[in-house]
CSV table of C-alpha atoms and ligand atoms in Angstrom, one decimal:
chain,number,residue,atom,x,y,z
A,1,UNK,CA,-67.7,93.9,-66.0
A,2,UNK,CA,-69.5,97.3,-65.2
A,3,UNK,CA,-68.7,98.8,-68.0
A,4,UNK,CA,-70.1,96.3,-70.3
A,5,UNK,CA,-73.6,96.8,-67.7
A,6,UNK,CA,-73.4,100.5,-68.9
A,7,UNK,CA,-73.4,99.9,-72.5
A,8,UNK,CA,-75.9,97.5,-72.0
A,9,UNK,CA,-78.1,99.8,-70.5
A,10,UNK,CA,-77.2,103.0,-72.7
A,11,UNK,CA,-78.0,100.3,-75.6
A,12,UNK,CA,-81.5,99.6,-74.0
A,13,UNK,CA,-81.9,103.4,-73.5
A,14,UNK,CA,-81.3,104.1,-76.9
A,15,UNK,CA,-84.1,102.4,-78.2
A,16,UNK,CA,-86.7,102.7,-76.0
A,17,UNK,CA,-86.5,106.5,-77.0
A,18,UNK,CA,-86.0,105.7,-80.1
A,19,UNK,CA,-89.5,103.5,-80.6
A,20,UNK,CA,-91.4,105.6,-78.7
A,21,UNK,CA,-90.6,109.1,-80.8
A,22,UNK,CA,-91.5,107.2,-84.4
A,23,UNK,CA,-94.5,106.1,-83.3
A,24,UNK,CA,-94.8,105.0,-86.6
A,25,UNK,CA,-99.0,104.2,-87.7
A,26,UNK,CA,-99.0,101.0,-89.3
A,27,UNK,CA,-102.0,100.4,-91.5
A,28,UNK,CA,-102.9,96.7,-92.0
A,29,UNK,CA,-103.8,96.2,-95.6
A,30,UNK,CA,-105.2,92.6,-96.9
A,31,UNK,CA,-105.6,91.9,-100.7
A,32,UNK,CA,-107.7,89.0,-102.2
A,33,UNK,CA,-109.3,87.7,-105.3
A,34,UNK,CA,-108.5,84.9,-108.1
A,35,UNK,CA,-108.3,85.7,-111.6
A,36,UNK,CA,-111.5,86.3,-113.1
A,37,UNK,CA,-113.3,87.1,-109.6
A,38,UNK,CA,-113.7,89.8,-107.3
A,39,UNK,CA,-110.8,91.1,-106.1
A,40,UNK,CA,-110.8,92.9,-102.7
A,41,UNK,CA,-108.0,95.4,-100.8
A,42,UNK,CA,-109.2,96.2,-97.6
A,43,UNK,CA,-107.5,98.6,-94.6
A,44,UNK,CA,-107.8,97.9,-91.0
A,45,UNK,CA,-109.0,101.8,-90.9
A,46,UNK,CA,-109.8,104.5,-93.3
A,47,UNK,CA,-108.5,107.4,-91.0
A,48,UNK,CA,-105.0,107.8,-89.6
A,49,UNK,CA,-103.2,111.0,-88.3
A,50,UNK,CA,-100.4,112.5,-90.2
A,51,UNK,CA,-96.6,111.5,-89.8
A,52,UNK,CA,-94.8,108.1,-90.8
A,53,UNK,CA,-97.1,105.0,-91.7
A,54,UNK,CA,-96.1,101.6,-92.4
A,55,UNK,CA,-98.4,100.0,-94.4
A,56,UNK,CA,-98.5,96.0,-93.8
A,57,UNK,CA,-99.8,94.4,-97.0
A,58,UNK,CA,-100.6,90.9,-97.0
A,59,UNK,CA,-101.7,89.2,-100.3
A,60,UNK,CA,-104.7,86.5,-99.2
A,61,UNK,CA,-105.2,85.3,-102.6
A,62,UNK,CA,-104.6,81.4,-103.2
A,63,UNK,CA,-103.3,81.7,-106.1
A,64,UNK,CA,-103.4,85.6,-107.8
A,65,UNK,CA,-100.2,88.2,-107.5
A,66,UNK,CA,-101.5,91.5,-106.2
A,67,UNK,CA,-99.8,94.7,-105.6
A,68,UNK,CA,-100.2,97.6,-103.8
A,69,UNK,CA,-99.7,101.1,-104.9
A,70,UNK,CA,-100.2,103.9,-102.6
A,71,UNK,CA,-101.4,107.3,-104.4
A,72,UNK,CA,-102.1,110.6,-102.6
A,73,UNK,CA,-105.2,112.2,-104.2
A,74,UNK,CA,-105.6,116.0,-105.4
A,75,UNK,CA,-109.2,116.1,-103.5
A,76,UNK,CA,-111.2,113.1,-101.9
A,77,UNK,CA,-113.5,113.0,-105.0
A,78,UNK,CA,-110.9,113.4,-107.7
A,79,UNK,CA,-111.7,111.0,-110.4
A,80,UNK,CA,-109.2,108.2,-111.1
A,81,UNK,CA,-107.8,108.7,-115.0
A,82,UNK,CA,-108.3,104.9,-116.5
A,83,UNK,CA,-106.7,103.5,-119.4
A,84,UNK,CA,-109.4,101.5,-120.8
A,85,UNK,CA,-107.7,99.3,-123.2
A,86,UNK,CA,-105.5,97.8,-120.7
A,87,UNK,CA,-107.6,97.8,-117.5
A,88,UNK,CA,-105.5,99.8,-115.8
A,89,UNK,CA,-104.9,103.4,-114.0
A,90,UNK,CA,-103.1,106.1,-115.5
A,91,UNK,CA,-100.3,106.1,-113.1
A,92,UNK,CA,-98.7,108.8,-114.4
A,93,UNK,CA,-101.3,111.3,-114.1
A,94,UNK,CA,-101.6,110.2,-110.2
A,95,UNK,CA,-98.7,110.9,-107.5
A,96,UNK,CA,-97.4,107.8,-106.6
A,97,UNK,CA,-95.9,108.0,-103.5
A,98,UNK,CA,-94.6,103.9,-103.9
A,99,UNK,CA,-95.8,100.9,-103.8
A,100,UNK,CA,-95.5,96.9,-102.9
A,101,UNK,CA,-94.9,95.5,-106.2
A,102,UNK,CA,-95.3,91.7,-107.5
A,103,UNK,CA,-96.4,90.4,-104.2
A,104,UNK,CA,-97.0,86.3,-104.2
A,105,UNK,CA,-100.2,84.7,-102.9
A,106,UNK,CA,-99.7,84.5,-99.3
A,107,UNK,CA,-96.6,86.5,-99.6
A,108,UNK,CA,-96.3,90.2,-97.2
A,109,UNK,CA,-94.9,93.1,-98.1
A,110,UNK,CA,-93.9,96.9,-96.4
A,111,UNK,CA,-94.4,100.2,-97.5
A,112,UNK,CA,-93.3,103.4,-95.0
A,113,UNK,CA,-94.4,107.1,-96.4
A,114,UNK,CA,-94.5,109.7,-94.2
A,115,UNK,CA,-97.9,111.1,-94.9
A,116,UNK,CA,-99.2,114.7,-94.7
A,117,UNK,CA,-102.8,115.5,-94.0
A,118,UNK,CA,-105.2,114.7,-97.5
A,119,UNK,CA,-106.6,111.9,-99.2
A,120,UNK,CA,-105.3,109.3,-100.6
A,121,UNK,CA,-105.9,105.9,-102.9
A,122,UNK,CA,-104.8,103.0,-102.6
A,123,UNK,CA,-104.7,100.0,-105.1
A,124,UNK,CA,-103.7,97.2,-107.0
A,125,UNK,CA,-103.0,98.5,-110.4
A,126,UNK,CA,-102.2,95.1,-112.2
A,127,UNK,CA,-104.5,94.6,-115.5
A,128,UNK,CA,-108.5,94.5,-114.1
A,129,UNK,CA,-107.8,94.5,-110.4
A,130,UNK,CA,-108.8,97.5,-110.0
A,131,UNK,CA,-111.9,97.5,-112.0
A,132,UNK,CA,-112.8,94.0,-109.7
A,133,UNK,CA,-112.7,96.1,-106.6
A,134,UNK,CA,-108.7,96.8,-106.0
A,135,UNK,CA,-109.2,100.3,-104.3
A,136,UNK,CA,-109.5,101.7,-100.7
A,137,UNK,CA,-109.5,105.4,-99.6
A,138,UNK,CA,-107.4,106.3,-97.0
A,139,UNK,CA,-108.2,110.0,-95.3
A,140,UNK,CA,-105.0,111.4,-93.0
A,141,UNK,CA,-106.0,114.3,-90.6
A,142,UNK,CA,-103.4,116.5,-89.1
B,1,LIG,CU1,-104.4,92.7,-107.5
C-alpha cells in the first residue's frame, strides 16, 4: 500500500514540474467569413515572448473551411509575394513553419512551434481568403 502512495506521488511530482517548465504561450486564433464575404482571422494578442506557442485555432464560420498557416516573416514590412491568378500566396517564397490545414466550420485545430524572436504572418491561404482579410501579424520579442 505505501509503495503505490509513493508512485502516486512521484507521478504527481512529475508533472507538476513538468507543466510548469513548458510554460508553453498559447495564442487563441478565431477564423470567420462565408464564401463571397469578408473573412476575418483574428489573435487574442499580437505580441508574445519567444519559446514554445500553441496556437488554438478555432474556425467560426457557419459554413466556410478555413485554415491556418503560420509564416515567420524576413522583416515586419516584408511584402507578401501573391499569385494573382489563383488568389492565393506564394507559399513557397515564404517560410512556413506549419500550419492547421482543412479545418470544418466550427471545427478546432492545434499548431505548437517553438518561436524565436521576429515577425511573423499568419493566414488562411485557401483561394481569396486572404485577399477578404485572412491575415494577422504576430511580433515575438525575446
Ligand atoms: Cu479561410
Amino acid at each position: 500500500m505505501k509503495r503505490i502512495i509513493c508512485y502516486g506521488l512521484a507521478v504527481f511530482a512529475a508533472v507538476s514540474i513538468a507543466s510548469t517548465s513548458w510554460a508553453a504561450t498559447t495564442v487563441k486564433v478565431v477564423e470567420g467569413g462565408e464564401g463571397g464575404g469578408p473573412m476575418t482571422l483574428t489573435l487574442d494578442q499580437s505580441t508574445i515572448k519567444a519559446g514554445e506557442t500553441v496556437f488554438a485555432v478555432h474556425n467560426d464560420a457557419m459554413t466556410e473551411e478555413h485554415e491556418m498557416v503560420l509564416v515567420k516573416l524576413k522583416t515586419s514590412d516584408q511584402k507578401i509575394p501573391l499569385v494573382k491568378s489563383k488568389h492565393r500566396v506564394d507559399e513557397k517564397q515564404l517560410k512556413s513553419l506549419g500550419e492547421v490545414s482543412d479545418l470544418k466550420p466550427g471545427a478546432d485545430g492545434q499548431l505548437k512551434a517553438k518561436l524565436s524572436a521576429g515577425s511573423y504572418l499568419l493566414l488562411c491561404n485557401i483561394k481569396g481568403h486572404f485577399e477578404s482579410g485572412m491575415q494577422a501579424k504576430l511580433t515575438v520579442t525575446e
